[in-house]
Amino acid sequence: APFFGAAHWLSKPLGFPPDGHSLIYCYALMLAAIFYMMAGMYLLAKVILRYYTYSVLFVVLPGLFFGTNMYYYTFFQPGMSHIYSFFLFAAVIYLTEKLLVITPAFRHFLLLGVTAGLMVLIRPTSVIVLLYPLYRWIKKTDQKSYYLQKNAAALIVMAGAGLLLWLPQLIYWKSVTGNWFMWSYGDESFKYWKEPKLFRVLFDAWNGWLLFSPLAIIPLAGLLLGRHTNRHSERIIIFIFALATYLFASWWAWWFGGAFGHRCFVEYYALLAVPFAVVTERANRRIWTKASFMALCLLLVYYNLGLTYHYQAPWDGASWTYESVWKEIKSLF
């Protein structure tokens, strides 16, 4: 909204039609995507630096950005919701840290409510990410009844702020359709919930997540490495990823249309930042493992950027096969 408003205000003075569609609005949209990507990275950096060094940070954040399809959805598709949801996911992680590790302030409860409400309003399935702060609260808080009593007013405000953000959407639906709630997807549904396309979501030639963003395997390995100690709540993150993958694999168009890689995972990279740091910190303990790890990361970054700039939508349909993907990969080397 701030970026659209600025474009609208500047459109006439700069000679653009103030119609919401002229070039200045496109520039504003691109700036918005870059801003929210950087804001999300900043919040993740604040969390990572509580546990790890700058040398780890300078691998993790550039690696996630340049080594995955987050890059594509920042610079090539800024009009889609994913990079904005990435910022909101990062904000949930940051605010959870503030509320449960650092002395909480009233504003942190309020901001978490606003963040959660906006996140779910943008994409309702993102509600599963709220399991993260809930799980951490359960694990971290010994005297739960006392915590609830002490922070009752703040918790009520948090819930109210989240619900209040839905009000403009509900009013709009009511004014347009006569109903307070509207299912805008028509006949589309989670038709594969009994036979989810799990392997295809992860590895298929049609936007398979790990096929197009293999660097994500590194933080996923970090989740598995940390699941026993559960130092960074790896268990709930694993559960959230499993549940998200099931939801994506149950949707009628499990490949989610003309996308570069599986676009629905872009926002979930926020949950992989700390697990990525776990692996990076372990790799940095010896010179040879550090050198090998850096070489691997650089190779996977090159792989992602190479495919990004080769991409011509859509890479799906009957004519798009593993042979098609392999042809694009071979052209990189």
Tab-separated table of C-alpha atoms in Angstrom:
chain	number	residue	atom	x	y	z
A	1	ALA	CA	0.000	0.000	0.000
A	2	PRO	CA	2.669	2.620	0.755
A	3	PHE	CA	4.369	1.947	-2.565
A	4	PHE	CA	1.136	2.024	-4.540
A	5	GLY	CA	0.144	5.245	-2.779
A	6	ALA	CA	3.474	6.869	-3.595
A	7	ALA	CA	3.156	5.853	-7.252
A	8	HIS	CA	-0.382	7.224	-7.387
A	9	TRP	CA	0.698	10.515	-5.820
A	10	LEU	CA	3.633	10.901	-8.203
A	11	SER	CA	1.902	9.695	-11.366
A	12	LYS	CA	0.483	13.037	-12.559
A	13	PRO	CA	3.566	15.176	-11.707
A	14	LEU	CA	5.772	12.672	-13.558
A	15	GLY	CA	3.447	12.430	-16.572
A	16	PHE	CA	1.943	8.976	-16.019
A	17	PRO	CA	-1.775	8.186	-16.185
A	18	PRO	CA	-3.050	7.814	-12.578
A	19	ASP	CA	-4.937	4.634	-13.456
A	20	GLY	CA	-3.192	2.009	-11.343
A	21	HIS	CA	-1.765	0.326	-14.438
A	22	SER	CA	0.827	2.679	-15.930
A	23	LEU	CA	4.569	2.118	-15.750
A	24	ILE	CA	5.141	4.039	-12.524
A	25	TYR	CA	2.961	1.530	-10.656
A	26	CYS	CA	5.119	-1.281	-12.039
A	27	TYR	CA	8.242	0.422	-10.719
A	28	ALA	CA	6.580	0.850	-7.338
A	29	LEU	CA	5.656	-2.828	-7.271
A	30	MET	CA	9.238	-3.858	-8.016
A	31	LEU	CA	10.546	-1.589	-5.275
A	32	ALA	CA	8.004	-3.031	-2.860
A	33	ALA	CA	9.190	-6.595	-3.509
A	34	ILE	CA	12.845	-5.624	-2.996
A	35	PHE	CA	11.995	-3.689	0.167
A	36	TYR	CA	10.025	-6.509	1.792
A	37	MET	CA	12.626	-9.102	0.804
A	38	MET	CA	15.354	-7.014	2.456
A	39	ALA	CA	13.166	-6.332	5.495
A	40	GLY	CA	12.574	-10.070	5.905
A	41	MET	CA	16.293	-10.754	5.575
A	42	TYR	CA	17.032	-8.095	8.205
A	43	LEU	CA	14.669	-9.724	10.708
A	44	LEU	CA	16.183	-13.143	10.056
A	45	ALA	CA	19.666	-11.682	10.485
A	46	LYS	CA	18.673	-10.399	13.934
A	47	VAL	CA	17.594	-13.912	14.925
A	48	ILE	CA	20.606	-15.702	13.436
A	49	LEU	CA	23.091	-13.368	15.123
A	50	ARG	CA	21.721	-14.334	18.537
A	51	TYR	CA	23.184	-17.795	18.026
A	52	TYR	CA	25.786	-17.604	15.248
A	53	THR	CA	28.503	-15.349	13.860
A	54	TYR	CA	28.582	-12.959	10.921
A	55	SER	CA	30.623	-15.513	8.951
A	56	VAL	CA	27.654	-17.865	9.158
A	57	LEU	CA	25.155	-15.109	8.402
A	58	PHE	CA	26.996	-14.070	5.233
A	59	VAL	CA	26.582	-17.587	3.858
A	60	VAL	CA	23.011	-18.267	4.955
A	61	LEU	CA	21.096	-15.220	3.732
A	62	PRO	CA	22.791	-14.774	0.320
A	63	GLY	CA	22.616	-18.550	-0.117
A	64	LEU	CA	18.879	-18.675	0.495
A	65	PHE	CA	18.240	-15.722	-1.777
A	66	PHE	CA	20.490	-16.465	-4.750
A	67	GLY	CA	20.319	-20.244	-4.443
A	68	THR	CA	16.530	-20.636	-4.522
A	69	ASN	CA	13.536	-19.374	-6.451
A	70	MET	CA	13.166	-16.552	-3.921
A	71	TYR	CA	15.382	-14.614	-6.338
A	72	TYR	CA	12.931	-15.172	-9.186
A	73	TYR	CA	9.898	-14.125	-7.135
A	74	THR	CA	11.610	-10.927	-6.025
A	75	PHE	CA	12.865	-9.646	-9.367
A	76	PHE	CA	10.738	-11.419	-11.987
A	77	GLN	CA	7.330	-11.868	-10.303
A	78	PRO	CA	7.038	-9.082	-7.697
A	79	GLY	CA	3.280	-8.948	-8.188
A	80	MET	CA	2.728	-12.362	-6.624
A	81	SER	CA	2.195	-12.748	-2.890
A	82	HIS	CA	5.168	-14.927	-2.016
A	83	ILE	CA	7.910	-12.429	-1.221
A	84	TYR	CA	5.508	-10.406	0.934
A	85	SER	CA	4.526	-13.551	2.819
A	86	PHE	CA	8.245	-14.300	3.228
A	87	PHE	CA	8.588	-11.014	5.104
A	88	LEU	CA	5.598	-11.878	7.302
A	89	PHE	CA	6.971	-15.366	8.058
A	90	ALA	CA	10.295	-13.784	9.029
A	91	ALA	CA	8.409	-11.334	11.240
A	92	VAL	CA	6.641	-14.211	13.023
A	93	ILE	CA	10.013	-15.832	13.762
A	94	TYR	CA	11.532	-12.546	14.930
A	95	LEU	CA	8.564	-11.603	17.128
A	96	THR	CA	8.417	-15.092	18.621
A	97	GLU	CA	12.046	-14.643	19.603
A	98	LYS	CA	11.229	-11.287	21.155
A	99	LEU	CA	8.270	-12.635	23.115
A	100	LEU	CA	9.822	-15.844	24.415
A	101	VAL	CA	13.590	-15.299	24.621
A	102	ILE	CA	13.889	-11.578	25.260
A	103	THR	CA	11.758	-9.609	27.735
A	104	PRO	CA	8.483	-9.040	25.831
A	105	ALA	CA	6.896	-5.643	25.376
A	106	PHE	CA	3.251	-4.845	24.642
A	107	ARG	CA	4.141	-3.760	21.113
A	108	HIS	CA	5.517	-7.221	20.334
A	109	PHE	CA	2.141	-8.822	21.105
A	110	LEU	CA	0.395	-6.213	18.964
A	111	LEU	CA	2.809	-6.667	16.061
A	112	LEU	CA	2.500	-10.448	16.180
A	113	GLY	CA	-1.286	-10.139	15.977
A	114	VAL	CA	-1.060	-7.773	13.003
A	115	THR	CA	1.510	-9.995	11.303
A	116	ALA	CA	-0.506	-13.172	11.823
A	117	GLY	CA	-3.749	-11.575	10.634
A	118	LEU	CA	-2.165	-10.190	7.475
A	119	MET	CA	-0.284	-13.416	6.771
A	120	VAL	CA	-3.427	-15.558	6.925
A	121	LEU	CA	-5.460	-12.972	4.997
A	122	ILE	CA	-2.954	-13.108	2.128
A	123	ARG	CA	-2.876	-16.921	2.021
A	124	PRO	CA	-5.157	-18.803	4.438
A	125	THR	CA	-3.044	-21.982	4.430
A	126	SER	CA	-0.249	-19.942	6.044
A	127	VAL	CA	-2.149	-20.361	9.319
A	128	ILE	CA	-0.057	-23.487	9.912
A	129	VAL	CA	3.000	-21.287	10.547
A	130	LEU	CA	1.348	-20.072	13.739
A	131	LEU	CA	2.127	-23.528	15.124
A	132	TYR	CA	5.715	-22.253	15.433
A	133	PRO	CA	5.106	-19.576	18.102
A	134	LEU	CA	2.527	-21.799	19.807
A	135	TYR	CA	4.969	-24.708	20.033
A	136	ARG	CA	7.782	-22.495	21.293
A	137	TRP	CA	5.482	-20.989	23.912
A	138	ILE	CA	4.494	-24.461	25.138
A	139	LYS	CA	8.124	-25.608	25.315
A	140	LYS	CA	9.520	-22.379	26.774
A	141	THR	CA	6.884	-21.408	29.334
A	142	ASP	CA	6.830	-23.351	32.602
A	143	GLN	CA	4.079	-21.439	34.400
A	144	LYS	CA	1.563	-21.224	31.583
A	145	SER	CA	-1.402	-20.116	33.698
A	146	TYR	CA	0.636	-17.318	35.235
A	147	TYR	CA	1.867	-16.245	31.766
A	148	LEU	CA	-1.698	-16.096	30.429
A	149	GLN	CA	-2.933	-14.115	33.431
A	150	LYS	CA	-0.005	-11.698	33.350
A	151	ASN	CA	-0.343	-11.013	29.625
A	152	ALA	CA	-4.132	-11.370	29.277
A	153	ALA	CA	-4.703	-7.810	28.038
A	154	ALA	CA	-1.829	-8.020	25.543
A	155	LEU	CA	-3.073	-11.375	24.221
A	156	ILE	CA	-6.602	-10.003	23.742
A	157	VAL	CA	-5.216	-7.008	21.847
A	158	MET	CA	-3.052	-9.359	19.758
A	159	ALA	CA	-6.057	-11.464	18.741
A	160	GLY	CA	-8.198	-8.385	18.133
A	161	ALA	CA	-5.559	-6.765	15.931
A	162	GLY	CA	-5.305	-9.897	13.804
A	163	LEU	CA	-9.060	-10.147	13.330
A	164	LEU	CA	-9.445	-6.425	12.673
A	165	LEU	CA	-7.245	-6.718	9.582
A	166	TRP	CA	-9.870	-8.992	8.037
A	167	LEU	CA	-12.601	-6.378	8.357
A	168	PRO	CA	-11.874	-4.431	5.112
A	169	GLN	CA	-11.831	-7.702	3.148
A	170	LEU	CA	-15.119	-8.836	4.690
A	171	ILE	CA	-16.745	-5.472	3.959
A	172	TYR	CA	-15.519	-5.631	0.359
A	173	TRP	CA	-16.902	-9.151	-0.130
A	174	LYS	CA	-20.225	-8.081	1.404
A	175	SER	CA	-20.504	-5.017	-0.831
A	176	VAL	CA	-19.658	-6.943	-4.004
A	177	THR	CA	-21.361	-10.307	-3.454
A	178	GLY	CA	-23.819	-9.773	-0.607
A	179	ASN	CA	-21.976	-12.396	1.471
A	180	TRP	CA	-19.469	-11.833	4.249
A	181	PHE	CA	-17.314	-14.737	3.033
A	182	MET	CA	-16.517	-15.677	-0.533
A	183	TRP	CA	-14.650	-18.658	-2.000
A	184	SER	CA	-12.838	-17.003	-4.880
A	185	TYR	CA	-11.373	-20.188	-6.382
A	186	GLY	CA	-14.563	-21.455	-8.018
A	187	ASP	CA	-14.418	-25.197	-8.623
A	188	GLU	CA	-10.746	-25.455	-7.601
A	189	SER	CA	-10.113	-27.568	-4.515
A	190	PHE	CA	-7.803	-29.904	-2.612
A	191	LYS	CA	-8.953	-32.824	-4.730
A	192	TYR	CA	-5.865	-34.981	-4.089
A	193	TRP	CA	-6.055	-35.002	-0.287
A	194	LYS	CA	-6.441	-38.802	-0.325
A	195	GLU	CA	-3.605	-39.281	-2.828
A	196	PRO	CA	-1.287	-36.267	-2.439
A	197	LYS	CA	1.322	-35.782	-5.171
A	198	LEU	CA	4.183	-35.538	-2.661
A	199	PHE	CA	7.021	-36.782	-4.856
A	200	ARG	CA	5.889	-34.664	-7.771
A	201	VAL	CA	5.733	-31.482	-5.659
A	202	LEU	CA	9.327	-32.086	-4.548
A	203	PHE	CA	11.006	-33.545	-7.632
A	204	ASP	CA	8.778	-33.431	-10.714
A	205	ALA	CA	9.835	-31.744	-13.939
A	206	TRP	CA	6.765	-29.551	-13.469
A	207	ASN	CA	8.190	-27.109	-10.902
A	208	GLY	CA	9.481	-29.735	-8.468
A	209	TRP	CA	10.760	-27.719	-5.506
A	210	LEU	CA	14.025	-29.531	-4.809
A	211	LEU	CA	14.708	-30.173	-8.478
A	212	PHE	CA	14.761	-26.443	-9.200
A	213	SER	CA	16.075	-25.226	-5.817
A	214	PRO	CA	18.377	-28.050	-4.636
A	215	LEU	CA	20.182	-25.715	-2.241
A	216	ALA	CA	17.129	-26.055	0.018
A	217	ILE	CA	18.288	-29.620	0.747
A	218	ILE	CA	21.081	-28.154	2.914
A	219	PRO	CA	18.812	-26.492	5.507
A	220	LEU	CA	16.470	-29.474	5.340
A	221	ALA	CA	19.480	-31.576	6.364
A	222	GLY	CA	20.016	-29.062	9.172
A	223	LEU	CA	16.498	-29.793	10.400
A	224	LEU	CA	17.246	-33.507	10.517
A	225	LEU	CA	20.589	-32.921	12.261
A	226	GLY	CA	18.951	-30.808	14.936
A	227	ARG	CA	15.788	-32.789	15.527
A	228	HIS	CA	17.231	-34.703	18.512
A	229	THR	CA	18.443	-31.691	20.505
A	230	ASN	CA	15.578	-29.542	19.162
A	231	ARG	CA	17.617	-26.456	20.052
A	232	HIS	CA	15.925	-24.284	17.439
A	233	SER	CA	12.527	-26.007	17.521
A	234	GLU	CA	13.472	-28.169	14.557
A	235	ARG	CA	10.710	-30.654	15.281
A	236	ILE	CA	7.870	-28.191	14.784
A	237	ILE	CA	9.525	-26.786	11.655
A	238	ILE	CA	9.738	-30.312	10.229
A	239	PHE	CA	6.059	-30.790	11.038
A	240	ILE	CA	5.118	-27.466	9.417
A	241	PHE	CA	7.041	-28.375	6.238
A	242	ALA	CA	5.432	-31.815	6.142
A	243	LEU	CA	1.973	-30.292	6.557
A	244	ALA	CA	2.647	-27.559	3.977
A	245	THR	CA	3.941	-30.110	1.468
A	246	TYR	CA	0.837	-32.234	2.024
A	247	LEU	CA	-1.420	-29.226	1.413
A	248	PHE	CA	0.408	-28.238	-1.777
A	249	ALA	CA	0.386	-31.840	-2.989
A	250	SER	CA	-3.363	-32.091	-2.369
A	251	TRP	CA	-4.278	-29.054	-4.488
A	252	TRP	CA	-5.799	-29.834	-7.865
A	253	ALA	CA	-2.921	-28.042	-9.641
A	254	TRP	CA	-0.135	-29.393	-7.414
A	255	TRP	CA	2.496	-27.709	-9.646
A	256	PHE	CA	0.748	-24.315	-9.147
A	257	GLY	CA	0.680	-23.211	-12.744
A	258	GLY	CA	3.342	-21.453	-14.778
A	259	ALA	CA	5.914	-21.047	-12.043
A	260	PHE	CA	9.679	-21.228	-11.681
A	261	GLY	CA	10.140	-24.030	-9.181
A	262	HIS	CA	7.409	-24.632	-6.652
A	263	ARG	CA	6.475	-21.076	-5.766
A	264	CYS	CA	4.520	-21.910	-2.602
A	265	PHE	CA	7.725	-22.721	-0.713
A	266	VAL	CA	9.206	-19.226	-1.176
A	267	GLU	CA	7.758	-17.842	2.061
A	268	TYR	CA	8.789	-20.972	3.959
A	269	TYR	CA	12.466	-20.208	3.356
A	270	ALA	CA	12.212	-17.963	6.420
A	271	LEU	CA	11.839	-21.115	8.531
A	272	LEU	CA	14.971	-22.598	6.927
A	273	ALA	CA	17.347	-19.736	7.788
A	274	VAL	CA	18.395	-20.997	11.222
A	275	PRO	CA	18.635	-24.674	10.134
A	276	PHE	CA	20.858	-23.477	7.274
A	277	ALA	CA	22.991	-21.715	9.891
A	278	VAL	CA	23.300	-24.988	11.833
A	279	VAL	CA	24.848	-26.750	8.831
A	280	THR	CA	27.044	-23.773	7.933
A	281	GLU	CA	28.426	-23.531	11.459
A	282	ARG	CA	29.330	-27.230	11.449
A	283	ALA	CA	30.951	-26.949	8.031
A	284	ASN	CA	33.066	-23.997	9.194
A	285	ARG	CA	34.848	-26.019	11.893
A	286	ARG	CA	37.542	-27.316	9.543
A	287	ILE	CA	39.219	-25.642	6.596
A	288	TRP	CA	38.598	-28.465	4.132
A	289	THR	CA	34.907	-28.860	5.048
A	290	LYS	CA	34.446	-25.088	4.894
A	291	ALA	CA	36.045	-24.917	1.436
A	292	SER	CA	33.984	-27.881	0.182
A	293	PHE	CA	30.780	-26.440	1.618
A	294	MET	CA	31.366	-23.036	0.056
A	295	ALA	CA	32.112	-24.646	-3.304
A	296	LEU	CA	28.879	-26.626	-3.103
A	297	CYS	CA	26.853	-23.523	-2.212
A	298	LEU	CA	28.376	-21.524	-5.063
A	299	LEU	CA	27.647	-24.354	-7.507
A	300	LEU	CA	24.008	-24.505	-6.398
A	301	VAL	CA	23.702	-20.714	-6.621
A	302	TYR	CA	25.045	-20.860	-10.185
A	303	TYR	CA	22.581	-23.672	-10.953
A	304	ASN	CA	19.615	-21.653	-9.671
A	305	LEU	CA	20.578	-18.374	-11.338
A	306	GLY	CA	21.370	-20.158	-14.584
A	307	LEU	CA	17.945	-21.809	-14.729
A	308	THR	CA	16.301	-18.557	-13.627
A	309	TYR	CA	17.654	-16.650	-16.615
A	310	HIS	CA	16.882	-19.549	-18.971
A	311	TYR	CA	13.294	-19.782	-17.769
A	312	GLN	CA	10.538	-19.022	-20.254
A	313	ALA	CA	7.096	-19.666	-18.806
A	314	PRO	CA	5.621	-22.147	-18.565
A	315	TRP	CA	7.869	-25.123	-17.858
A	316	ASP	CA	4.961	-27.544	-17.575
A	317	GLY	CA	2.483	-29.329	-19.806
A	318	ALA	CA	2.644	-32.549	-21.794
A	319	SER	CA	5.725	-31.481	-23.744
A	320	TRP	CA	7.746	-30.558	-20.633
A	321	THR	CA	9.564	-33.633	-19.283
A	322	TYR	CA	12.681	-34.568	-17.312
A	323	GLU	CA	14.494	-34.579	-20.642
A	324	SER	CA	13.491	-30.935	-21.079
A	325	VAL	CA	14.876	-30.063	-17.648
A	326	TRP	CA	18.089	-31.993	-18.287
A	327	LYS	CA	18.569	-30.133	-21.558
A	328	GLU	CA	18.369	-26.812	-19.694
A	329	ILE	CA	20.772	-28.031	-17.012
A	330	LYS	CA	23.317	-29.241	-19.573
A	331	SER	CA	23.253	-25.844	-21.237
A	332	LEU	CA	24.614	-24.299	-18.013
A	333	PHE	CA	27.890	-26.209	-18.154
